[in-house]
């Protein structure tokens, strides 16, 4: 896909109510130039989707959208199967593929070989937080510890991706050490509407609370969304404590072996849209 087509897909995602972060798709493309694929009719875009490869170790399928007038005729299904094969050809043989499916479509993805793992919930509200003097906001000082801490909390190493993710205008980074040990980090980024939190990874709920409170204080009064794994009950309780309420949900599915990560440390995922 060209940059213009990716921008069009971004608009389509907004029309579906998905609210991707500003610049998210550019970051995805910068870290995997082959991540976006399309169907064309002549030179017009008919459908698009992401097929992200994280260094061949983990794949993700997202942003699966057809132009509304082209839906319901079998084209989407054909495109989806083609994307799956194309992504598999770009991954190591034993690499898993993840995706977040809307509830109605889950049976289709299961017929395609994916297995449901758990739900992701989107919670939304108005940012009200409390600044924490111990939280660090200068990413240059903490980037190496962020990259190290991310390992095991996402299914594959993603240093290249994270460096791009953190290098954007308007972004807020929060990191916290407890004693000498790095205890967690979080990010707030501008989206089409308001801000989104993600990722927010912390070794315990007290750290997650301090990071989230500090991030929310920096975007005080703005709409904020956070996407959490439902199976981490502490993440949901924390988001509720800050007055955020469920507005959307989807099912995380995997093709291949379900990745083993410290899901109890995941208080916000990075992106439901493209992976
Ligand atoms: C999802 C989408 C890309 C599918 O494209 P499409 O051309 O309409 O799909 P097809 O006609 O080829 O149908 C593909 C399969 O999806 C199923 N499907 C499509 N829309 C569905 C819906 N709203 N609810 C349940 N199943 C649906 C079909 O039954 C079909 O399954 P089958 O091949 O096993 O019979 C298109 O509907 C779309 O852009 N939707 C809005 C964005 C969206 O929701 N994307 C999915 C996010 S997970």
Tab-separated table of C-alpha atoms and ligand atoms in Angstrom:
chain	number	residue	atom	x	y	z
A	1	UNK	CA	0.000	0.000	0.000
A	2	UNK	CA	1.137	3.535	-0.676
A	3	UNK	CA	1.239	6.117	2.116
A	4	UNK	CA	-1.939	7.690	0.703
A	5	UNK	CA	-3.716	4.332	0.769
A	6	UNK	CA	-2.626	3.725	4.349
A	7	UNK	CA	-4.065	7.140	5.225
A	8	UNK	CA	-7.317	6.109	3.510
A	9	UNK	CA	-7.387	2.854	5.485
A	10	UNK	CA	-6.840	4.909	8.633
A	11	UNK	CA	-9.945	6.951	7.682
A	12	UNK	CA	-11.946	3.778	7.103
A	13	UNK	CA	-10.895	2.504	10.528
A	14	UNK	CA	-12.151	5.752	12.052
A	15	UNK	CA	-15.471	5.301	10.242
A	16	UNK	CA	-15.754	1.859	11.882
A	17	UNK	CA	-15.318	3.653	15.234
A	18	UNK	CA	-11.881	2.118	15.914
A	19	UNK	CA	-10.002	5.331	16.816
A	20	UNK	CA	-6.394	4.383	16.007
A	21	UNK	CA	-3.676	6.525	17.552
A	22	UNK	CA	-2.281	9.370	15.455
A	23	UNK	CA	0.706	8.043	13.547
A	24	UNK	CA	0.150	4.405	14.640
A	25	UNK	CA	0.027	3.073	11.091
A	26	UNK	CA	3.134	4.997	10.065
A	27	UNK	CA	4.973	3.458	13.020
A	28	UNK	CA	3.788	-0.014	12.032
A	29	UNK	CA	4.939	0.504	8.485
A	30	UNK	CA	8.301	1.961	9.527
A	31	UNK	CA	9.045	-1.154	11.561
A	32	UNK	CA	7.655	-3.568	8.928
A	33	UNK	CA	7.537	-2.038	5.412
A	34	UNK	CA	5.524	-5.031	4.096
A	35	UNK	CA	2.850	-4.840	6.801
A	36	UNK	CA	0.048	-3.273	4.755
A	37	UNK	CA	-1.646	-5.014	1.835
A	38	UNK	CA	-4.639	-4.070	-0.268
A	39	UNK	CA	-7.200	-5.090	-2.877
A	40	UNK	CA	-7.501	-2.688	-5.810
A	41	UNK	CA	-10.072	-2.208	-8.520
A	42	UNK	CA	-8.265	-0.285	-11.235
A	43	UNK	CA	-6.294	2.158	-9.140
A	44	UNK	CA	-8.949	2.510	-6.417
A	45	UNK	CA	-8.645	0.967	-2.997
A	46	UNK	CA	-11.331	-1.664	-2.320
A	47	UNK	CA	-9.983	-3.294	0.828
A	48	UNK	CA	-6.982	-3.324	3.119
A	49	UNK	CA	-5.395	-4.990	6.090
A	50	UNK	CA	-2.214	-5.292	8.121
A	51	UNK	CA	-0.018	-8.385	8.294
A	52	UNK	CA	2.692	-7.389	10.748
A	53	UNK	CA	5.793	-9.496	11.245
A	54	UNK	CA	7.822	-8.950	14.399
A	55	UNK	CA	11.182	-10.160	13.073
A	56	UNK	CA	9.550	-13.366	11.801
A	57	UNK	CA	8.907	-14.506	15.425
A	58	UNK	CA	5.294	-13.346	15.801
A	59	UNK	CA	2.686	-12.118	13.335
A	60	UNK	CA	-0.454	-10.051	13.654
A	61	UNK	CA	-3.428	-9.519	11.330
A	62	UNK	CA	-5.486	-6.364	11.765
A	63	UNK	CA	-7.301	-3.466	10.126
A	64	UNK	CA	-9.350	-5.879	7.979
A	65	UNK	CA	-11.758	-3.561	6.151
A	66	UNK	CA	-13.537	-3.605	2.801
A	67	UNK	CA	-15.189	-0.602	1.227
A	68	UNK	CA	-18.858	-0.863	2.318
A	69	UNK	CA	-20.257	-1.304	-1.216
A	70	UNK	CA	-17.976	-4.322	-1.810
A	71	UNK	CA	-18.942	-6.305	1.292
A	72	UNK	CA	-20.955	-9.520	1.531
A	73	UNK	CA	-19.870	-11.094	-1.789
A	74	UNK	CA	-17.037	-13.342	-0.687
A	75	UNK	CA	-14.227	-10.909	-1.500
A	76	UNK	CA	-13.308	-10.258	2.126
A	77	UNK	CA	-13.034	-13.957	2.913
A	78	UNK	CA	-10.787	-14.541	-0.085
A	79	UNK	CA	-8.584	-11.552	0.880
A	80	UNK	CA	-8.352	-12.720	4.492
A	81	UNK	CA	-7.155	-16.207	3.494
A	82	UNK	CA	-4.616	-14.671	1.083
A	83	UNK	CA	-3.313	-12.372	3.848
A	84	UNK	CA	-2.936	-15.323	6.232
A	85	UNK	CA	-0.877	-17.295	3.708
A	86	UNK	CA	1.229	-14.280	2.800
A	87	UNK	CA	1.954	-13.547	6.456
A	88	UNK	CA	2.770	-17.197	7.225
A	89	UNK	CA	5.275	-17.181	4.364
A	90	UNK	CA	7.030	-14.238	6.059
A	91	UNK	CA	7.248	-15.873	9.509
A	92	UNK	CA	9.331	-18.644	11.069
A	93	UNK	CA	7.568	-22.009	10.782
A	94	UNK	CA	6.694	-22.128	14.499
A	95	UNK	CA	5.656	-18.459	14.844
A	96	UNK	CA	2.175	-17.736	16.208
A	97	UNK	CA	-0.160	-15.162	14.659
A	98	UNK	CA	-2.498	-13.031	16.753
A	99	UNK	CA	-5.581	-11.020	15.919
A	100	UNK	CA	-8.409	-9.200	17.664
A	101	UNK	CA	-11.745	-10.049	16.086
A	102	UNK	CA	-15.098	-8.368	16.523
A	103	UNK	CA	-17.498	-10.758	18.278
A	104	UNK	CA	-19.693	-11.462	15.226
A	105	UNK	CA	-16.764	-12.514	13.066
A	106	UNK	CA	-15.163	-14.902	15.587
A	107	UNK	CA	-16.702	-18.076	14.032
A	108	UNK	CA	-15.200	-17.125	10.662
A	109	UNK	CA	-11.715	-16.728	12.149
A	110	UNK	CA	-12.108	-20.032	14.011
A	111	UNK	CA	-13.018	-21.737	10.738
A	112	UNK	CA	-9.760	-20.264	9.390
A	113	UNK	CA	-7.666	-22.053	12.040
A	114	UNK	CA	-7.545	-19.473	14.853
A	115	UNK	CA	-8.382	-20.340	18.458
A	116	UNK	CA	-9.994	-17.827	20.839
A	117	UNK	CA	-7.837	-17.013	23.888
A	118	UNK	CA	-9.597	-14.246	25.841
A	119	UNK	CA	-11.354	-10.932	25.344
A	120	UNK	CA	-9.900	-7.453	25.164
A	121	UNK	CA	-12.057	-4.653	26.543
A	122	UNK	CA	-11.840	-0.970	25.677
A	123	UNK	CA	-12.587	1.341	28.608
A	124	UNK	CA	-13.112	5.044	28.128
A	125	UNK	CA	-13.627	8.169	30.194
A	126	UNK	CA	-12.252	11.594	30.996
A	127	UNK	CA	-8.626	11.687	32.172
A	128	UNK	CA	-8.289	12.586	35.849
A	129	UNK	CA	-5.000	11.630	37.473
A	130	UNK	CA	-2.407	12.552	40.050
A	131	UNK	CA	1.148	13.572	39.156
A	132	UNK	CA	3.811	11.382	40.761
A	133	UNK	CA	7.189	13.052	41.312
A	134	UNK	CA	9.033	9.718	41.130
A	135	UNK	CA	7.740	8.880	37.668
A	136	UNK	CA	10.261	9.597	34.893
A	137	UNK	CA	9.073	11.119	31.629
A	138	UNK	CA	12.337	11.494	29.693
A	139	UNK	CA	12.404	8.393	27.503
A	140	UNK	CA	16.021	8.949	26.501
A	141	UNK	CA	17.084	8.048	30.052
A	142	UNK	CA	15.008	4.887	30.289
A	143	UNK	CA	14.761	3.462	26.775
A	144	UNK	CA	17.127	0.518	27.378
A	145	UNK	CA	15.212	-0.526	30.493
A	146	UNK	CA	11.888	-0.159	28.630
A	147	UNK	CA	13.123	-2.454	25.849
A	148	UNK	CA	14.359	-5.025	28.372
A	149	UNK	CA	11.140	-4.888	30.429
A	150	UNK	CA	8.961	-5.284	27.323
A	151	UNK	CA	10.487	-8.717	26.693
A	152	UNK	CA	8.176	-11.398	28.024
A	153	UNK	CA	5.227	-9.000	28.145
A	154	UNK	CA	4.749	-9.019	24.370
A	155	UNK	CA	4.963	-12.258	22.345
A	156	UNK	CA	8.235	-11.370	20.538
A	157	UNK	CA	11.185	-8.979	20.800
A	158	UNK	CA	10.144	-5.646	19.257
A	159	UNK	CA	12.954	-3.176	19.924
A	160	UNK	CA	12.775	-1.641	16.456
A	161	UNK	CA	8.996	-1.219	16.686
A	162	UNK	CA	9.121	0.303	20.171
A	163	UNK	CA	11.813	2.820	19.234
A	164	UNK	CA	9.472	4.067	16.469
A	165	UNK	CA	6.423	3.883	18.771
A	166	UNK	CA	8.043	6.123	21.358
A	167	UNK	CA	9.462	8.609	18.871
A	168	UNK	CA	6.366	10.689	18.050
A	169	UNK	CA	5.059	14.188	18.668
A	170	UNK	CA	2.548	14.609	21.464
A	171	UNK	CA	3.442	11.332	23.152
A	172	UNK	CA	3.786	10.964	26.930
A	173	UNK	CA	6.076	8.304	28.409
A	174	UNK	CA	6.074	7.268	32.067
A	175	UNK	CA	8.596	4.936	33.708
A	176	UNK	CA	9.095	3.977	37.338
A	177	UNK	CA	11.931	2.405	39.295
A	178	UNK	CA	11.216	0.872	42.692
A	179	UNK	CA	14.510	0.806	44.574
A	180	UNK	CA	17.099	0.037	41.888
A	181	UNK	CA	14.767	-2.124	39.818
A	182	UNK	CA	12.834	-1.007	36.781
A	183	UNK	CA	9.190	-1.652	37.684
A	184	UNK	CA	7.159	-0.654	34.632
A	185	UNK	CA	6.366	1.803	31.884
A	186	UNK	CA	3.364	3.330	30.189
A	187	UNK	CA	2.558	5.482	27.178
A	188	UNK	CA	-0.245	7.960	26.376
A	189	UNK	CA	-0.580	8.970	22.723
A	190	UNK	CA	-2.937	11.295	20.883
A	191	UNK	CA	-5.647	9.512	18.888
A	192	UNK	CA	-8.337	10.691	16.472
A	193	UNK	CA	-10.467	11.306	19.534
A	194	UNK	CA	-8.646	12.155	22.730
A	195	UNK	CA	-5.781	9.979	23.922
A	196	UNK	CA	-5.047	6.284	24.194
A	197	UNK	CA	-2.988	4.542	26.849
A	198	UNK	CA	-0.811	1.682	25.620
A	199	UNK	CA	1.262	-0.138	26.369
A	200	UNK	CA	1.087	-0.045	30.180
A	201	UNK	CA	3.238	-2.857	31.559
A	202	UNK	CA	4.059	-3.061	35.269
A	203	UNK	CA	5.387	-5.697	37.643
A	204	UNK	CA	2.585	-5.038	40.169
A	205	UNK	CA	-0.650	-3.121	40.524
A	206	UNK	CA	0.820	-0.371	42.733
A	207	UNK	CA	3.331	0.492	39.999
A	208	UNK	CA	0.617	0.344	37.325
A	209	UNK	CA	-1.555	2.660	39.423
A	210	UNK	CA	1.232	5.234	39.858
A	211	UNK	CA	2.115	5.167	36.146
A	212	UNK	CA	-1.496	5.468	35.017
A	213	UNK	CA	-2.271	8.215	37.530
A	214	UNK	CA	0.734	10.206	36.357
A	215	UNK	CA	-0.077	9.761	32.643
A	216	UNK	CA	-3.707	10.797	33.200
A	217	UNK	CA	-2.605	13.909	35.083
A	218	UNK	CA	-0.641	14.971	31.999
A	219	UNK	CA	-3.723	14.725	29.724
A	220	UNK	CA	-6.158	16.011	32.331
A	221	UNK	CA	-9.696	16.589	31.071
A	222	UNK	CA	-9.194	14.834	27.717
A	223	UNK	CA	-11.093	11.758	26.571
A	224	UNK	CA	-8.962	8.678	27.184
A	225	UNK	CA	-9.231	5.034	26.117
A	226	UNK	CA	-7.405	2.009	27.482
A	227	UNK	CA	-7.524	-1.511	25.988
A	228	UNK	CA	-7.095	-4.235	28.605
A	229	UNK	CA	-6.948	-8.053	28.620
A	230	UNK	CA	-10.138	-9.063	30.438
A	231	UNK	CA	-8.317	-11.967	32.128
A	232	UNK	CA	-6.193	-9.481	34.074
A	233	UNK	CA	-8.795	-8.557	36.691
A	234	UNK	CA	-6.413	-6.071	38.315
A	235	UNK	CA	-6.204	-4.106	35.051
A	236	UNK	CA	-9.954	-3.770	34.854
A	237	UNK	CA	-10.223	-2.767	38.520
A	238	UNK	CA	-7.522	-0.142	38.007
A	239	UNK	CA	-9.206	1.382	34.945
A	240	UNK	CA	-12.522	1.428	36.829
A	241	UNK	CA	-10.853	3.209	39.759
A	242	UNK	CA	-10.064	6.056	37.347
A	243	UNK	CA	-13.695	6.194	36.222
A	244	UNK	CA	-13.195	4.503	32.833
A	245	UNK	CA	-16.113	2.444	31.504
A	246	UNK	CA	-16.403	-0.357	28.949
A	247	UNK	CA	-17.349	0.889	25.472
A	248	UNK	CA	-16.111	-1.896	23.158
A	249	UNK	CA	-14.736	-5.412	23.199
A	250	UNK	CA	-13.227	-8.009	20.907
A	251	UNK	CA	-11.800	-11.515	21.023
A	252	UNK	CA	-8.048	-12.193	20.916
A	253	UNK	CA	-7.391	-15.253	18.793
A	254	UNK	CA	-4.171	-17.083	17.934
A	255	UNK	CA	-3.081	-19.224	15.029
A	256	UNK	CA	-0.422	-21.666	16.238
A	257	UNK	CA	0.739	-21.990	19.817
A	258	UNK	CA	-0.623	-19.368	22.193
A	259	UNK	CA	2.300	-17.129	23.229
A	260	UNK	CA	3.413	-17.363	26.839
A	261	UNK	CA	3.612	-13.855	28.280
A	262	UNK	CA	3.252	-12.309	31.741
A	263	UNK	CA	-0.332	-11.263	31.068
A	264	UNK	CA	-0.738	-10.293	34.745
A	265	UNK	CA	1.744	-7.446	34.046
A	266	UNK	CA	-0.272	-6.151	31.060
A	267	UNK	CA	-2.495	-3.253	32.193
A	268	UNK	CA	-2.978	-1.925	28.630
A	269	UNK	CA	-2.154	-3.516	25.298
A	270	UNK	CA	-0.345	-1.526	22.609
A	271	UNK	CA	-2.976	-1.544	19.847
A	272	UNK	CA	-6.096	-3.532	19.041
A	273	UNK	CA	-6.145	-2.104	15.540
A	274	UNK	CA	-3.004	-3.370	13.826
A	275	UNK	CA	-1.378	-5.503	16.534
B	1	LIG	C1	-15.066	-7.931	7.728
B	1	LIG	C2	-15.158	-7.608	6.236
B	1	LIG	C3	-13.782	-7.161	5.763
B	1	LIG	C4	-15.551	-8.885	5.513
B	1	LIG	O1	-15.595	-8.640	4.114
B	1	LIG	P1	-16.787	-9.233	3.216
B	1	LIG	O2	-16.396	-9.123	1.789
B	1	LIG	O3	-18.057	-8.636	3.638
B	1	LIG	O4	-16.718	-10.767	3.681
B	1	LIG	P2	-17.236	-12.052	2.933
B	1	LIG	O5	-18.535	-11.780	2.243
B	1	LIG	O6	-16.144	-12.631	2.097
B	1	LIG	O7	-17.466	-12.984	4.167
B	1	LIG	C5	-16.338	-13.524	4.839
B	1	LIG	C6	-16.812	-14.321	6.014
B	1	LIG	O8	-17.139	-13.416	7.074
B	1	LIG	C7	-18.455	-13.680	7.537
B	1	LIG	N1	-19.043	-12.385	7.865
B	1	LIG	C8	-18.959	-11.252	7.152
B	1	LIG	N2	-19.588	-10.247	7.782
B	1	LIG	C9	-20.079	-10.772	8.918
B	1	LIG	C10	-20.830	-10.248	10.001
B	1	LIG	N3	-21.201	-8.967	10.053
B	1	LIG	N4	-21.145	-11.072	11.003
B	1	LIG	C11	-20.766	-12.373	10.991
B	1	LIG	N5	-20.054	-12.938	9.999
B	1	LIG	C12	-19.726	-12.133	8.971
B	1	LIG	C13	-19.158	-14.357	6.374
B	1	LIG	O9	-20.192	-15.195	6.850
B	1	LIG	C14	-18.050	-15.148	5.745
B	1	LIG	O10	-17.855	-16.390	6.395
B	1	LIG	P3	-17.817	-17.759	5.528
B	1	LIG	O11	-16.873	-17.479	4.366
B	1	LIG	O12	-17.270	-18.781	6.455
B	1	LIG	O13	-19.211	-17.971	5.115
B	1	LIG	C15	-16.191	-6.474	5.955
B	1	LIG	O14	-17.464	-6.918	6.336
B	1	LIG	C16	-15.875	-5.178	6.680
B	1	LIG	O15	-15.115	-4.362	6.171
B	1	LIG	N6	-16.464	-4.962	7.884
B	1	LIG	C17	-16.221	-3.778	8.681
B	1	LIG	C18	-14.881	-3.859	9.383
B	1	LIG	C19	-14.783	-5.074	10.288
B	1	LIG	O16	-15.651	-5.315	11.115
B	1	LIG	N7	-13.679	-5.832	10.148
B	1	LIG	C20	-13.442	-7.036	10.915
B	1	LIG	C21	-12.775	-6.701	12.174
B	1	LIG	S1	-12.305	-8.145	13.086
